[in-house]
GROMACS .gro file of C-alpha atoms in nm:
model
  323
    1MET     CA    1   0.109   0.159  24.263
    2LYS     CA    2   0.030  -0.106  24.519
    3LYS     CA    3   0.183   0.079  24.814
    4PHE     CA    4  -0.050   0.374  24.753
    5GLU     CA    5  -0.362   0.180  24.656
    6SER     CA    6  -0.540   0.321  24.964
    7HIS     CA    7  -0.396   0.674  24.937
    8ARG     CA    8  -0.685   0.912  24.874
    9GLY     CA    9  -0.494   1.176  24.681
   10PHE     CA   10  -0.309   0.930  24.461
   11ASN     CA   11  -0.621   0.733  24.378
   12ARG     CA   12  -0.829   1.040  24.299
   13THR     CA   13  -0.565   1.162  24.055
   14PHE     CA   14  -0.398   0.866  23.883
   15ARG     CA   15  -0.492   0.555  23.692
   16GLU     CA   16  -0.301   0.383  23.417
   17GLY     CA   17  -0.430   0.479  23.071
   18ARG     CA   18  -0.635   0.771  23.206
   19MET     CA   19  -0.591   1.146  23.227
   20THR     CA   20  -0.731   1.371  23.498
   21LEU     CA   21  -0.716   1.749  23.535
   22GLY     CA   22  -0.601   1.977  23.813
   23LEU     CA   23  -0.580   2.350  23.873
   24GLY     CA   24  -0.279   2.544  23.994
   25PHE     CA   25  -0.297   2.824  24.249
   26PRO     CA   26  -0.341   3.118  24.229
   27LEU     CA   27  -0.694   3.050  24.102
   28GLU     CA   28  -0.715   3.386  23.933
   29ALA     CA   29  -0.618   3.565  23.615
   30TYR     CA   30  -0.343   3.820  23.663
   31THR     CA   31  -0.047   3.985  23.496
   32GLY     CA   32   0.289   4.078  23.640
   33SER     CA   33   0.458   3.915  23.936
   34PHE     CA   34   0.200   3.935  24.215
   35PRO     CA   35  -0.148   3.782  24.228
   36GLU     CA   36  -0.414   3.923  24.458
   37MET     CA   37  -0.468   3.586  24.633
   38ASN     CA   38  -0.788   3.688  24.814
   39LEU     CA   39  -0.828   3.386  25.041
   40GLU     CA   40  -1.207   3.388  25.046
   41GLU     CA   41  -1.216   3.390  24.666
   42GLN     CA   42  -0.941   3.127  24.642
   43MET     CA   43  -1.128   2.887  24.871
   44LYS     CA   44  -1.456   2.944  24.687
   45HIS     CA   45  -1.286   2.848  24.362
   46ALA     CA   46  -1.112   2.551  24.530
   47ARG     CA   47  -1.444   2.410  24.654
   48ARG     CA   48  -1.600   2.463  24.314
   49ALA     CA   49  -1.310   2.280  24.146
   50GLU     CA   50  -1.356   1.990  24.387
   51ASP     CA   51  -1.730   1.982  24.319
   52TYR     CA   52  -1.679   1.978  23.942
   53GLY     CA   53  -1.448   1.677  23.963
   54PHE     CA   54  -1.103   1.826  23.916
   55ALA     CA   55  -0.858   1.577  24.063
   56SER     CA   56  -0.607   1.813  24.224
   57LEU     CA   57  -0.508   2.159  24.335
   58SER     CA   58  -0.140   2.247  24.317
   59VAL     CA   59   0.083   2.521  24.455
   60ARG     CA   60   0.437   2.626  24.370
   61ASP     CA   61   0.731   2.682  24.603
   62ALA     CA   62   0.947   2.992  24.558
   63PRO     CA   63   1.158   3.046  24.872
   64LEU     CA   64   1.260   3.395  24.757
   65TYR     CA   65   1.099   3.655  24.533
   66ASP     CA   66   1.340   3.740  24.254
   67PRO     CA   67   1.216   4.047  24.060
   68ASP     CA   68   1.438   3.949  23.768
   69PHE     CA   69   1.262   3.614  23.744
   70GLY     CA   70   0.930   3.792  23.694
   71ASP     CA   71   0.697   3.580  23.907
   72VAL     CA   72   0.661   3.553  24.283
   73GLY     CA   73   0.539   3.193  24.254
   74GLY     CA   74   0.286   3.070  24.506
   75LEU     CA   75   0.317   3.375  24.735
   76TYR     CA   76   0.248   3.181  25.057
   77ASP     CA   77   0.452   2.902  25.213
   78PRO     CA   78   0.325   2.592  25.029
   79PHE     CA   79   0.286   2.364  25.332
   80MET     CA   80   0.099   2.621  25.537
   81PHE     CA   81  -0.117   2.726  25.244
   82LEU     CA   82  -0.213   2.370  25.149
   83THR     CA   83  -0.301   2.301  25.513
   84TYR     CA   84  -0.542   2.594  25.488
   85VAL     CA   85  -0.680   2.453  25.163
   86ALA     CA   86  -0.717   2.111  25.327
   87ALA     CA   87  -0.936   2.266  25.596
   88HIS     CA   88  -1.169   2.410  25.330
   89THR     CA   89  -1.199   2.101  25.109
   90ARG     CA   90  -1.271   1.732  25.164
   91GLU     CA   91  -1.167   1.512  24.871
   92ILE     CA   92  -0.945   1.689  24.621
   93ALA     CA   93  -0.574   1.600  24.608
   94LEU     CA   94  -0.327   1.865  24.728
   95VAL     CA   95  -0.006   1.895  24.528
   96THR     CA   96   0.323   2.079  24.564
   97GLY     CA   97   0.458   2.157  24.222
   98SER     CA   98   0.723   2.162  24.357
   99ILE     CA   99   0.906   2.191  24.692
  100VAL     CA  100   1.268   2.300  24.647
  101THR     CA  101   1.409   2.029  24.873
  102THR     CA  102   1.771   2.129  24.808
  103LEU     CA  103   1.724   2.449  25.010
  104ARG     CA  104   1.537   2.294  25.304
  105ASN     CA  105   1.664   2.076  25.584
  106PRO     CA  106   1.522   1.727  25.521
  107ILE     CA  107   1.415   1.690  25.886
  108HIS     CA  108   1.198   2.003  25.872
  109THR     CA  109   1.063   1.908  25.528
  110ALA     CA  110   0.980   1.553  25.634
  111LYS     CA  111   0.787   1.681  25.937
  112SER     CA  112   0.598   1.945  25.735
  113ALA     CA  113   0.505   1.691  25.467
  114ALA     CA  114   0.395   1.428  25.720
  115THR     CA  115   0.188   1.688  25.904
  116LEU     CA  116   0.010   1.796  25.584
  117GLU     CA  117  -0.045   1.433  25.487
  118SER     CA  118  -0.207   1.364  25.827
  119LEU     CA  119  -0.417   1.681  25.851
  120SER     CA  120  -0.546   1.643  25.494
  121GLY     CA  121  -0.644   1.279  25.538
  122GLN     CA  122  -0.393   1.129  25.294
  123ARG     CA  123  -0.451   1.376  25.014
  124PHE     CA  124  -0.097   1.510  24.976
  125LEU     CA  125   0.107   1.451  24.659
  126PHE     CA  126   0.463   1.568  24.719
  127GLY     CA  127   0.624   1.722  24.410
  128ALA     CA  128   0.995   1.778  24.474
  129ALA     CA  129   1.244   1.988  24.277
  130SER     CA  130   1.610   2.085  24.287
  131GLY     CA  131   1.548   2.458  24.224
  132ASP     CA  132   1.586   2.691  23.926
  133ARG     CA  133   1.616   3.047  24.063
  134PRO     CA  134   1.986   3.138  24.075
  135VAL     CA  135   1.951   3.402  24.352
  136GLU     CA  136   1.829   3.142  24.600
  137PHE     CA  137   2.140   2.927  24.623
  138PRO     CA  138   2.385   3.196  24.742
  139ALA     CA  139   2.118   3.332  24.978
  140PHE     CA  140   2.102   2.991  25.147
  141LYS     CA  141   2.482   2.953  25.129
  142THR     CA  142   2.433   2.652  24.906
  143ASP     CA  143   2.652   2.572  24.608
  144ILE     CA  144   2.428   2.539  24.304
  145ASP     CA  145   2.663   2.270  24.173
  146ASP     CA  146   2.562   2.053  24.471
  147LYS     CA  147   2.190   2.062  24.401
  148GLY     CA  148   2.179   1.719  24.237
  149LYS     CA  149   2.347   1.557  24.537
  150LEU     CA  150   2.128   1.750  24.783
  151PHE     CA  151   1.815   1.647  24.594
  152ARG     CA  152   1.906   1.279  24.626
  153GLU     CA  153   1.992   1.321  24.991
  154SER     CA  154   1.664   1.495  25.072
  155LEU     CA  155   1.442   1.229  24.916
  156GLN     CA  156   1.635   0.938  25.065
  157ALA     CA  157   1.646   1.095  25.412
  158MET     CA  158   1.277   1.185  25.416
  159ARG     CA  159   1.176   0.836  25.313
  160ARG     CA  160   1.370   0.695  25.609
  161LEU     CA  161   1.225   0.956  25.846
  162TRP     CA  162   0.873   0.860  25.741
  163SER     CA  163   0.920   0.484  25.758
  164GLU     CA  164   1.170   0.418  26.037
  165GLU     CA  165   1.163   0.485  26.409
  166PHE     CA  166   1.470   0.669  26.538
  167PRO     CA  167   1.675   0.631  26.219
  168LYS     CA  168   2.043   0.717  26.230
  169ILE     CA  169   2.126   0.934  25.928
  170GLN     CA  170   2.466   1.077  25.844
  171THR     CA  171   2.501   1.309  25.545
  172ASP     CA  172   2.668   1.642  25.470
  173ARG     CA  173   2.361   1.818  25.617
  174LEU     CA  174   2.239   1.568  25.875
  175ASN     CA  175   2.387   1.424  26.190
  176LEU     CA  176   2.087   1.240  26.329
  177THR     CA  177   2.200   1.007  26.605
  178HIS     CA  178   1.905   1.038  26.844
  179GLY     CA  179   1.547   1.155  26.822
  180ASP     CA  180   1.268   1.090  26.575
  181VAL     CA  181   1.035   1.277  26.341
  182VAL     CA  182   0.663   1.253  26.415
  183PRO     CA  183   0.392   1.219  26.303
  184LYS     CA  184   0.465   0.924  26.076
  185PRO     CA  185   0.250   0.901  25.761
  186GLU     CA  186  -0.021   0.640  25.800
  187LEU     CA  187   0.126   0.444  25.506
  188SER     CA  188   0.483   0.504  25.631
  189ASP     CA  189   0.539   0.691  25.306
  190ILE     CA  190   0.405   0.978  25.094
  191PRO     CA  191   0.378   0.979  24.712
  192VAL     CA  192   0.684   1.170  24.589
  193PHE     CA  193   0.719   1.306  24.235
  194GLY     CA  194   1.036   1.436  24.079
  195THR     CA  195   1.005   1.758  23.880
  196GLY     CA  196   1.208   1.776  23.564
  197TYR     CA  197   1.534   1.588  23.603
  198GLY     CA  198   1.646   1.747  23.930
  199GLY     CA  199   2.007   1.680  23.835
  200GLN     CA  200   1.938   1.304  23.812
  201THR     CA  201   1.919   1.042  23.543
  202LEU     CA  202   1.580   0.921  23.428
  203GLU     CA  203   1.670   0.579  23.566
  204TRP     CA  204   1.735   0.718  23.915
  205LEU     CA  205   1.403   0.902  23.911
  206ALA     CA  206   1.222   0.588  23.794
  207GLU     CA  207   1.365   0.390  24.084
  208ASN     CA  208   1.343   0.651  24.361
  209THR     CA  209   1.022   0.844  24.294
  210ASP     CA  210   0.656   0.750  24.258
  211GLY     CA  211   0.590   0.951  23.944
  212TRP     CA  212   0.724   1.232  23.727
  213PHE     CA  213   0.613   1.593  23.687
  214PHE     CA  214   0.743   1.743  23.363
  215TYR     CA  215   0.707   2.062  23.166
  216PRO     CA  216   0.475   2.104  22.867
  217GLN     CA  217   0.631   2.038  22.529
  218ASP     CA  218   0.518   1.943  22.178
  219LEU     CA  219   0.316   1.624  22.145
  220GLN     CA  220   0.584   1.411  21.982
  221GLY     CA  221   0.846   1.519  22.233
  222GLN     CA  222   0.619   1.442  22.527
  223LYS     CA  223   0.511   1.109  22.377
  224ALA     CA  224   0.875   1.003  22.335
  225LEU     CA  225   0.959   1.108  22.691
  226VAL     CA  226   0.662   0.920  22.835
  227ALA     CA  227   0.771   0.611  22.643
  228LYS     CA  228   1.120   0.635  22.796
  229TRP     CA  229   0.963   0.676  23.140
  230ARG     CA  230   0.749   0.366  23.093
  231GLN     CA  231   1.054   0.167  22.983
  232ALA     CA  232   1.247   0.273  23.291
  233THR     CA  233   0.971   0.193  23.543
  234THR     CA  234   0.880  -0.159  23.652
  235GLU     CA  235   0.526  -0.069  23.762
  236PHE     CA  236   0.278   0.207  23.684
  237LYS     CA  237   0.421   0.540  23.791
  238PRO     CA  238   0.224   0.843  23.670
  239PHE     CA  239   0.347   1.108  23.429
  240ALA     CA  240   0.203   1.457  23.483
  241GLN     CA  241   0.261   1.799  23.329
  242SER     CA  242   0.163   2.162  23.375
  243LEU     CA  243  -0.022   2.369  23.113
  244ALA     CA  244  -0.095   2.742  23.086
  245VAL     CA  245  -0.423   2.806  22.899
  246ASP     CA  246  -0.601   3.126  22.808
  247LEU     CA  247  -0.945   2.976  22.747
  248SER     CA  248  -1.141   3.173  22.489
  249GLU     CA  249  -1.509   3.245  22.541
  250ARG     CA  250  -1.559   3.115  22.185
  251PRO     CA  251  -1.554   2.732  22.195
  252GLY     CA  252  -1.431   2.698  21.838
  253GLU     CA  253  -1.146   2.950  21.849
  254ALA     CA  254  -0.829   2.810  21.692
  255PRO     CA  255  -0.512   2.793  21.903
  256LYS     CA  256  -0.265   3.079  21.916
  257LYS     CA  257   0.071   3.057  22.091
  258LYS     CA  258   0.141   3.290  22.380
  259PRO     CA  259   0.471   3.358  22.563
  260VAL     CA  260   0.357   3.092  22.811
  261GLY     CA  261   0.109   2.830  22.688
  262PHE     CA  262  -0.160   2.909  22.434
  263ARG     CA  263  -0.500   3.070  22.381
  264ALA     CA  264  -0.781   2.855  22.236
  265GLY     CA  265  -1.143   2.759  22.267
  266ARG     CA  266  -1.253   2.453  22.460
  267ASN     CA  267  -1.295   2.240  22.147
  268PHE     CA  268  -0.924   2.259  22.070
  269LEU     CA  269  -0.836   2.213  22.438
  270ILE     CA  270  -1.033   1.889  22.450
  271ASP     CA  271  -0.861   1.764  22.135
  272TYR     CA  272  -0.523   1.865  22.280
  273LEU     CA  273  -0.588   1.679  22.605
  274ASN     CA  274  -0.714   1.371  22.424
  275ALA     CA  275  -0.394   1.360  22.219
  276TYR     CA  276  -0.174   1.388  22.527
  277GLN     CA  277  -0.382   1.124  22.705
  278GLU     CA  278  -0.317   0.890  22.413
  279ALA     CA  279   0.053   0.979  22.444
  280GLY     CA  280   0.045   0.852  22.802
  281VAL     CA  281   0.013   1.170  23.011
  282ASN     CA  282  -0.188   1.090  23.326
  283HIS     CA  283  -0.251   1.432  23.476
  284VAL     CA  284  -0.246   1.794  23.355
  285MET     CA  285  -0.225   2.083  23.604
  286ILE     CA  286  -0.378   2.392  23.443
  287SER     CA  287  -0.257   2.742  23.525
  288LEU     CA  288  -0.501   3.032  23.493
  289LYS     CA  289  -0.243   3.311  23.518
  290GLU     CA  290  -0.244   3.394  23.147
  291SER     CA  291  -0.624   3.393  23.127
  292SER     CA  292  -0.800   3.698  22.984
  293ARG     CA  293  -1.126   3.599  23.156
  294PRO     CA  294  -1.217   3.586  23.526
  295ALA     CA  295  -1.118   3.261  23.696
  296GLU     CA  296  -1.477   3.189  23.799
  297GLU     CA  297  -1.589   3.184  23.435
  298VAL     CA  298  -1.300   2.966  23.323
  299ILE     CA  299  -1.342   2.714  23.607
  300GLN     CA  300  -1.713   2.691  23.531
  301GLU     CA  301  -1.658   2.628  23.160
  302LEU     CA  302  -1.381   2.376  23.225
  303GLY     CA  303  -1.593   2.209  23.490
  304GLU     CA  304  -1.903   2.180  23.274
  305TYR     CA  305  -1.749   2.090  22.938
  306VAL     CA  306  -1.390   1.966  22.976
  307VAL     CA  307  -1.355   1.795  23.315
  308PRO     CA  308  -1.638   1.545  23.244
  309LYS     CA  309  -1.419   1.400  22.969
  310PHE     CA  310  -1.121   1.368  23.210
  311PRO     CA  311  -1.286   1.330  23.553
  312ALA     CA  312  -1.122   1.252  23.884
  313ILE     CA  313  -1.080   0.878  23.932
  314SER     CA  314  -1.259   0.854  24.264
  315LYS     CA  315  -1.569   1.066  24.285
  316PRO     CA  316  -1.631   1.304  24.576
  317LYS     CA  317  -1.844   1.148  24.849
  318PHE     CA  318  -1.996   1.482  24.944
  319THR     CA  319  -2.084   1.806  24.769
  320PHE     CA  320  -1.980   2.118  24.954
  321PHE     CA  321  -2.012   2.386  24.686
  322ASN     CA  322  -2.360   2.517  24.617
  323LYS     CA  323  -2.372   2.601  24.247
   0.00000   0.00000   0.00000
């Protein structure tokens, strides 16, 4: 996209016809709802991922822990946590996958996002979602039936808050008649990615977002969806997906389905990624939660054997991790 041609995070992660790889926090293997999230270990793995040439690091947003849902999500507040990650890395893109904008005031969200974008040196990729945990909406006194409308409002309001000085915005949630949000992003905008449909049509997402984060599905289904996305967009807008992988220590191990994702050796994983790259997927964010091996081993194997086939677009200028 021309408006983000100088954006460091966007240009490290996306190029038409190419796939890159990212890792999702927590960078650890665990079972149950709660990860350990030892910050020293997490930052060591983050620097190693950057050094190997992963394009991004992503974190989820779960405003409330719902024990019935079975996963606490990212544990920490995503904006604060990614600011911490930004201070411990230099080049890798920082992704929210994704902020539940329907449950946040757009003024606060716009300021948090612009702050992270500034402090990270234009490395922030803003994944936005409408929310999928039913307990959250009544807790915030928000009607779940309004989430589509609130999602549209949040994206449109934030874009104005980033690009205009002293905008006047009137919505069901906002009565902004005086005052301004600072800092402004250097590009007067931040790359925003819808997650799933967010209660919108594909055409609305194609017009109002800068790319699409979707869920993993079978190859033919994803290929067909990417094709629809390309038809709806008038310029290159990336298509990205998540993927849970239990990477076997045996490179040739055949794939086996798991409740979330699959277990396989790296040979199959490379073939899988090649097929999805040919289908038009531009970025895959890998989750290590279901791994049966320590994260350090998995990141090393991915970094040495898989990432070189799908490297970050712009190479790191410096090396900070001593292998």
